[in-house]
Every structure is written in structure tokens, then in C-alpha cells.
């Protein structure tokens, strides 16, 4: 009987984690560069914001849907969409190198080039890129950051500041972290992808398919109800067994 209760409880826990992951995916359907969380039922792993409330603290990283999102044209000079499977290198909250597909770049008040969610963009030199005051900022197809300095003479050629590190994840064991960034499992950095290109004036949208997510949510809810009914049946069976063992007064 205890095994039946444990099985039902484990199933409920897994479906609750799955429902939270699906809800998180749906909430990020319009987030630039977001890659959908993927639930691994055999390990009860999910990833994404709020994950600490959805799984043990020791399971902080998990797999995700690696399909590319839709490319949208924006016309904004600092928006970049990566062509292929490369990733933009950024500095994570802990100071280590991590990777993102979020290309809505901006220059912070400190002059640091950062993503839309505030992570500093790392250059090929291994440090965050700092942009001097400029009248115009451009990003080339190879990730080269160029500026027209303040006070430049008309027709002056742009100056190269640094080149964004575009990293390749091929052949590396990578996982999605709680910060929605790509990390190398166990630490380390990804090599630079010399052939990677970016498309300026465009962004890669989320790869969440709302129709699929809605179907997954309905199926998961039905499976949750099955596990809940199993728990109820276990309780009924336990009460029946107790009644049989009860001695007459």
C-alpha cells in the first residue's frame, strides 16, 4: 500500500512540475530569444524562472527545446538575429561566461553593451564590450561593433570597437540555467564560431508553439487527475483493509 501511495504522490509531483513548466513557456511566448523548457519525466527535471519551487535544488539545470524561433525584421540598428546555431556570449550574474540568443542589444549608462535582460555582451577578448560615446552605432554581419565617434567629420569611416563573441555549442554538453542562459555543464566556455553570422535589424522570437503548449497543458491536467484518483483509491483500499482487521467489540 505504501508503494502505491508513493507512486501516486510521485506522479502528482511530476505533473505539477510539468504544468508549471508549460505555464512558464506560455508566459514567455513573446520573449525575445526564449527557448521553451522541456520536462524530463524520468528525472522530474524542468528549467526556467521559478524553478526552485518546482524541483529539488540539486536539479537546477535541464534540457530545453533547441529549435530556432521565427526571425522578425525590426529595422533597429542594435537588434541582431543569429543565423544558424551560434550563441551570443554574455556575462552571467555570477561573472561566468554564458550564452543567449536574445539579440535586442542596448548600451547601458555605463557604456557597456548588454542584452535586453541586462547581461553584458562579451567580446572576442573575453571581457564585456564597452562602447565609447558615439553618434552612430552599427553591428556588422560577423558581430563587429562599429561606431561613428561624437564630433566625427562628415564622411569619416566608422571605427571598430570590438567583435561580439559568437560561440558554437556543437559537440559540447550544454544546459539551460535558471537565468534562461545556456551554460556548459560543469563549467567552462564554448569556442568561438568563426563562421557565425548575424542579421542586423532583426530579432529571433520565442520558439514556444502556443498550440502545442495548450494541448500539452490539457493532456497533463488529465494525467494529473488520473494520479489524484489513484491516490484516492489507495486511501479507500487502506480504509477497507483497516475495517477488516478491526476486531468486533
CSV table of C-alpha atoms in Angstrom, one decimal:
chain,number,residue,atom,x,y,z
A,1,UNK,CA,0.0,0.0,0.0
A,2,UNK,CA,2.8,2.4,0.8
A,3,UNK,CA,4.4,1.8,-2.6
A,4,UNK,CA,1.1,2.6,-4.3
A,5,UNK,CA,0.8,5.9,-2.3
A,6,UNK,CA,4.4,6.8,-3.1
A,7,UNK,CA,3.9,6.1,-6.8
A,8,UNK,CA,0.8,8.2,-6.9
A,9,UNK,CA,2.4,11.0,-5.0
A,10,UNK,CA,5.5,10.9,-7.3
A,11,UNK,CA,3.2,11.1,-10.3
A,12,UNK,CA,1.4,14.2,-8.9
A,13,UNK,CA,4.7,15.9,-8.2
A,14,UNK,CA,5.9,15.2,-11.8
A,15,UNK,CA,2.7,16.5,-13.3
A,16,UNK,CA,2.8,19.6,-11.1
A,17,UNK,CA,6.3,20.3,-12.3
A,18,UNK,CA,5.2,19.8,-15.9
A,19,UNK,CA,2.3,22.1,-15.5
A,20,UNK,CA,4.5,24.8,-14.1
A,21,UNK,CA,7.0,24.5,-17.0
A,22,UNK,CA,4.2,24.6,-19.6
A,23,UNK,CA,2.7,27.7,-17.9
A,24,UNK,CA,6.2,29.3,-17.9
A,25,UNK,CA,6.6,28.6,-21.6
A,26,UNK,CA,3.2,30.1,-22.4
A,27,UNK,CA,4.1,33.2,-20.4
A,28,UNK,CA,7.3,33.6,-22.4
A,29,UNK,CA,5.8,33.1,-25.9
A,30,UNK,CA,6.6,36.6,-26.8
A,31,UNK,CA,10.0,36.8,-25.1
A,32,UNK,CA,12.9,37.6,-27.5
A,33,UNK,CA,15.2,34.6,-28.0
A,34,UNK,CA,13.4,32.4,-25.4
A,35,UNK,CA,13.8,28.6,-25.8
A,36,UNK,CA,11.0,26.5,-24.3
A,37,UNK,CA,11.6,24.4,-21.2
A,38,UNK,CA,11.4,20.7,-21.7
A,39,UNK,CA,10.1,18.4,-19.0
A,40,UNK,CA,12.1,15.2,-18.4
A,41,UNK,CA,9.7,12.9,-16.6
A,42,UNK,CA,12.2,10.1,-15.8
A,43,UNK,CA,14.2,12.7,-13.8
A,44,UNK,CA,11.5,15.1,-12.9
A,45,UNK,CA,13.6,18.0,-14.3
A,46,UNK,CA,12.4,21.3,-15.7
A,47,UNK,CA,14.1,24.6,-16.2
A,48,UNK,CA,13.2,28.3,-16.2
A,49,UNK,CA,12.3,31.1,-13.8
A,50,UNK,CA,10.9,30.0,-10.5
A,51,UNK,CA,12.4,26.5,-10.9
A,52,UNK,CA,13.4,26.4,-7.2
A,53,UNK,CA,9.7,26.0,-6.3
A,54,UNK,CA,9.2,23.2,-8.9
A,55,UNK,CA,12.1,20.8,-8.3
A,56,UNK,CA,14.9,19.9,-5.8
A,57,UNK,CA,17.6,22.5,-5.5
A,58,UNK,CA,20.2,19.9,-6.7
A,59,UNK,CA,18.4,19.7,-10.1
A,60,UNK,CA,19.0,23.3,-11.3
A,61,UNK,CA,19.7,22.7,-14.9
A,62,UNK,CA,17.7,20.7,-17.6
A,63,UNK,CA,17.3,20.3,-21.3
A,64,UNK,CA,15.1,22.6,-23.5
A,65,UNK,CA,13.7,22.9,-26.9
A,66,UNK,CA,16.6,23.8,-29.2
A,67,UNK,CA,14.6,24.7,-32.3
A,68,UNK,CA,15.1,28.1,-33.7
A,69,UNK,CA,12.4,30.8,-33.3
A,70,UNK,CA,10.9,32.9,-36.0
A,71,UNK,CA,13.1,35.8,-37.3
A,72,UNK,CA,11.3,39.2,-37.2
A,73,UNK,CA,12.5,42.3,-39.0
A,74,UNK,CA,12.7,45.4,-36.8
A,75,UNK,CA,15.0,47.9,-38.6
A,76,UNK,CA,16.6,48.8,-35.3
A,77,UNK,CA,20.4,49.0,-35.6
A,78,UNK,CA,21.2,47.3,-32.3
A,79,UNK,CA,18.8,44.3,-32.9
A,80,UNK,CA,20.6,41.2,-34.2
A,81,UNK,CA,19.4,37.8,-35.1
A,82,UNK,CA,21.9,35.0,-35.2
A,83,UNK,CA,22.0,32.9,-38.4
A,84,UNK,CA,22.4,29.2,-37.6
A,85,UNK,CA,23.1,27.6,-34.2
A,86,UNK,CA,25.6,30.0,-32.7
A,87,UNK,CA,25.1,31.9,-29.4
A,88,UNK,CA,25.9,35.4,-28.1
A,89,UNK,CA,28.4,35.2,-25.3
A,90,UNK,CA,27.4,37.2,-22.2
A,91,UNK,CA,28.5,37.6,-18.6
A,92,UNK,CA,26.2,35.8,-16.2
A,93,UNK,CA,25.1,37.1,-12.8
A,94,UNK,CA,27.9,35.1,-11.2
A,95,UNK,CA,30.5,36.6,-13.5
A,96,UNK,CA,31.0,33.4,-15.6
A,97,UNK,CA,30.6,33.2,-19.3
A,98,UNK,CA,27.1,32.1,-20.5
A,99,UNK,CA,25.2,32.3,-23.8
A,100,UNK,CA,22.0,33.6,-25.2
A,101,UNK,CA,20.0,34.0,-28.4
A,102,UNK,CA,18.5,37.3,-27.2
A,103,UNK,CA,19.6,39.9,-29.6
A,104,UNK,CA,17.8,43.1,-28.5
A,105,UNK,CA,21.0,44.8,-27.6
A,106,UNK,CA,21.4,48.2,-25.9
A,107,UNK,CA,24.1,50.4,-24.4
A,108,UNK,CA,23.8,50.9,-20.6
A,109,UNK,CA,24.5,54.2,-18.9
A,110,UNK,CA,28.0,52.9,-18.0
A,111,UNK,CA,28.7,52.3,-21.7
A,112,UNK,CA,28.6,48.5,-21.5
A,113,UNK,CA,26.8,46.8,-24.4
A,114,UNK,CA,24.2,44.5,-22.9
A,115,UNK,CA,21.2,42.3,-23.8
A,116,UNK,CA,17.6,43.4,-23.3
A,117,UNK,CA,17.5,41.5,-20.0
A,118,UNK,CA,20.7,43.2,-18.7
A,119,UNK,CA,23.5,40.7,-19.3
A,120,UNK,CA,26.8,42.3,-20.5
A,121,UNK,CA,27.8,41.2,-24.0
A,122,UNK,CA,31.3,39.6,-24.2
A,123,UNK,CA,33.7,40.3,-27.0
A,124,UNK,CA,36.4,38.1,-28.5
A,125,UNK,CA,38.8,39.4,-25.9
A,126,UNK,CA,36.8,37.6,-23.2
A,127,UNK,CA,35.6,40.7,-21.4
A,128,UNK,CA,32.3,42.8,-21.7
A,129,UNK,CA,32.2,45.2,-24.5
A,130,UNK,CA,32.3,48.9,-23.6
A,131,UNK,CA,31.1,51.4,-26.2
A,132,UNK,CA,32.6,55.0,-26.3
A,133,UNK,CA,30.2,57.9,-26.8
A,134,UNK,CA,29.1,57.8,-30.4
A,135,UNK,CA,26.8,59.5,-32.9
A,136,UNK,CA,26.1,56.2,-34.6
A,137,UNK,CA,26.5,52.5,-33.6
A,138,UNK,CA,26.4,49.6,-36.1
A,139,UNK,CA,26.9,45.9,-35.8
A,140,UNK,CA,28.4,44.0,-38.8
A,141,UNK,CA,27.4,40.6,-40.2
A,142,UNK,CA,30.4,39.0,-38.3
A,143,UNK,CA,29.4,40.7,-35.0
A,144,UNK,CA,31.8,43.6,-35.3
A,145,UNK,CA,30.7,46.6,-33.3
A,146,UNK,CA,31.5,49.8,-35.1
A,147,UNK,CA,30.8,53.4,-34.1
A,148,UNK,CA,30.9,56.9,-35.6
A,149,UNK,CA,32.5,58.9,-32.7
A,150,UNK,CA,30.9,62.1,-31.4
A,151,UNK,CA,32.3,65.1,-33.3
A,152,UNK,CA,33.5,63.0,-36.3
A,153,UNK,CA,33.9,64.8,-39.5
A,154,UNK,CA,31.4,64.1,-42.3
A,155,UNK,CA,32.3,61.0,-44.3
A,156,UNK,CA,34.7,59.7,-41.6
A,157,UNK,CA,34.9,55.9,-41.7
A,158,UNK,CA,33.4,54.0,-38.7
A,159,UNK,CA,35.8,52.8,-36.0
A,160,UNK,CA,35.8,49.2,-34.8
A,161,UNK,CA,35.3,48.9,-31.1
A,162,UNK,CA,35.2,45.1,-30.6
A,163,UNK,CA,33.7,42.0,-32.1
A,164,UNK,CA,30.9,40.1,-30.3
A,165,UNK,CA,31.9,36.6,-29.4
A,166,UNK,CA,29.6,34.2,-31.3
A,167,UNK,CA,30.0,30.8,-29.7
A,168,UNK,CA,29.4,27.3,-31.1
A,169,UNK,CA,27.6,24.7,-28.9
A,170,UNK,CA,28.2,21.8,-31.3
A,171,UNK,CA,29.9,18.9,-29.5
A,172,UNK,CA,29.6,20.5,-26.1
A,173,UNK,CA,27.4,19.3,-23.2
A,174,UNK,CA,25.3,22.4,-22.6
A,175,UNK,CA,22.2,23.0,-20.5
A,176,UNK,CA,19.7,25.8,-19.8
A,177,UNK,CA,20.1,27.5,-16.5
A,178,UNK,CA,17.7,29.3,-14.1
A,179,UNK,CA,18.7,32.6,-15.7
A,180,UNK,CA,17.4,31.4,-19.1
A,181,UNK,CA,21.0,31.4,-20.4
A,182,UNK,CA,22.9,28.5,-21.9
A,183,UNK,CA,25.7,27.1,-19.7
A,184,UNK,CA,28.4,24.5,-20.2
A,185,UNK,CA,27.6,21.6,-17.9
A,186,UNK,CA,30.2,21.5,-15.1
A,187,UNK,CA,31.7,24.9,-16.1
A,188,UNK,CA,33.9,26.0,-18.9
A,189,UNK,CA,33.4,28.1,-22.0
A,190,UNK,CA,32.3,27.4,-25.6
A,191,UNK,CA,34.7,28.0,-28.5
A,192,UNK,CA,34.2,30.9,-30.9
A,193,UNK,CA,32.3,30.1,-34.1
A,194,UNK,CA,34.4,31.7,-36.8
A,195,UNK,CA,31.8,31.2,-39.4
A,196,UNK,CA,28.8,32.5,-37.5
A,197,UNK,CA,26.9,35.5,-38.9
A,198,UNK,CA,24.3,37.9,-37.5
A,199,UNK,CA,21.5,39.7,-39.3
A,200,UNK,CA,21.3,43.3,-38.2
A,201,UNK,CA,17.9,45.0,-37.8
A,202,UNK,CA,16.2,41.7,-36.9
A,203,UNK,CA,15.3,39.6,-33.9
A,204,UNK,CA,14.7,35.9,-33.2
A,205,UNK,CA,11.4,35.4,-31.4
A,206,UNK,CA,10.5,32.7,-28.8
A,207,UNK,CA,10.3,29.2,-30.2
A,208,UNK,CA,7.2,28.4,-28.0
A,209,UNK,CA,4.3,27.0,-30.0
A,210,UNK,CA,1.2,28.1,-28.2
A,211,UNK,CA,-1.0,25.5,-29.8
A,212,UNK,CA,1.3,22.7,-28.7
A,213,UNK,CA,1.7,24.2,-25.3
A,214,UNK,CA,-2.1,24.3,-24.8
A,215,UNK,CA,-2.5,20.7,-25.9
A,216,UNK,CA,0.3,19.7,-23.6
A,217,UNK,CA,-1.4,21.5,-20.7
A,218,UNK,CA,-4.7,19.8,-21.3
A,219,UNK,CA,-3.1,16.3,-21.5
A,220,UNK,CA,-1.0,17.0,-18.4
A,221,UNK,CA,-4.1,18.1,-16.5
A,222,UNK,CA,-5.9,14.8,-17.4
A,223,UNK,CA,-2.9,12.8,-16.3
A,224,UNK,CA,-2.8,14.7,-13.1
A,225,UNK,CA,-6.4,13.8,-12.4
A,226,UNK,CA,-5.6,10.1,-13.0
A,227,UNK,CA,-2.8,10.2,-10.4
A,228,UNK,CA,-5.1,12.0,-8.0
A,229,UNK,CA,-7.8,9.3,-8.4
A,230,UNK,CA,-5.2,6.7,-7.8
A,231,UNK,CA,-4.3,8.4,-4.5
A,232,UNK,CA,-8.0,8.4,-3.6
A,233,UNK,CA,-8.3,4.7,-4.4
A,234,UNK,CA,-5.2,3.9,-2.2
A,235,UNK,CA,-6.9,5.7,0.7
A,236,UNK,CA,-10.1,3.7,0.1
A,237,UNK,CA,-8.3,0.4,0.0
A,238,UNK,CA,-6.4,1.3,3.1
A,239,UNK,CA,-9.6,2.1,5.0
A,240,UNK,CA,-11.2,-1.2,3.8
A,241,UNK,CA,-8.2,-3.2,5.0
A,242,UNK,CA,-8.3,-1.5,8.3
A,243,UNK,CA,-12.0,-2.3,8.7
A,244,UNK,CA,-11.4,-6.0,8.0
A,245,UNK,CA,-8.7,-6.1,10.7
A,246,UNK,CA,-10.8,-4.4,13.2
A,247,UNK,CA,-11.9,-6.8,16.0
A,248,UNK,CA,-15.6,-6.9,16.9
A,249,UNK,CA,-16.3,-5.2,20.3
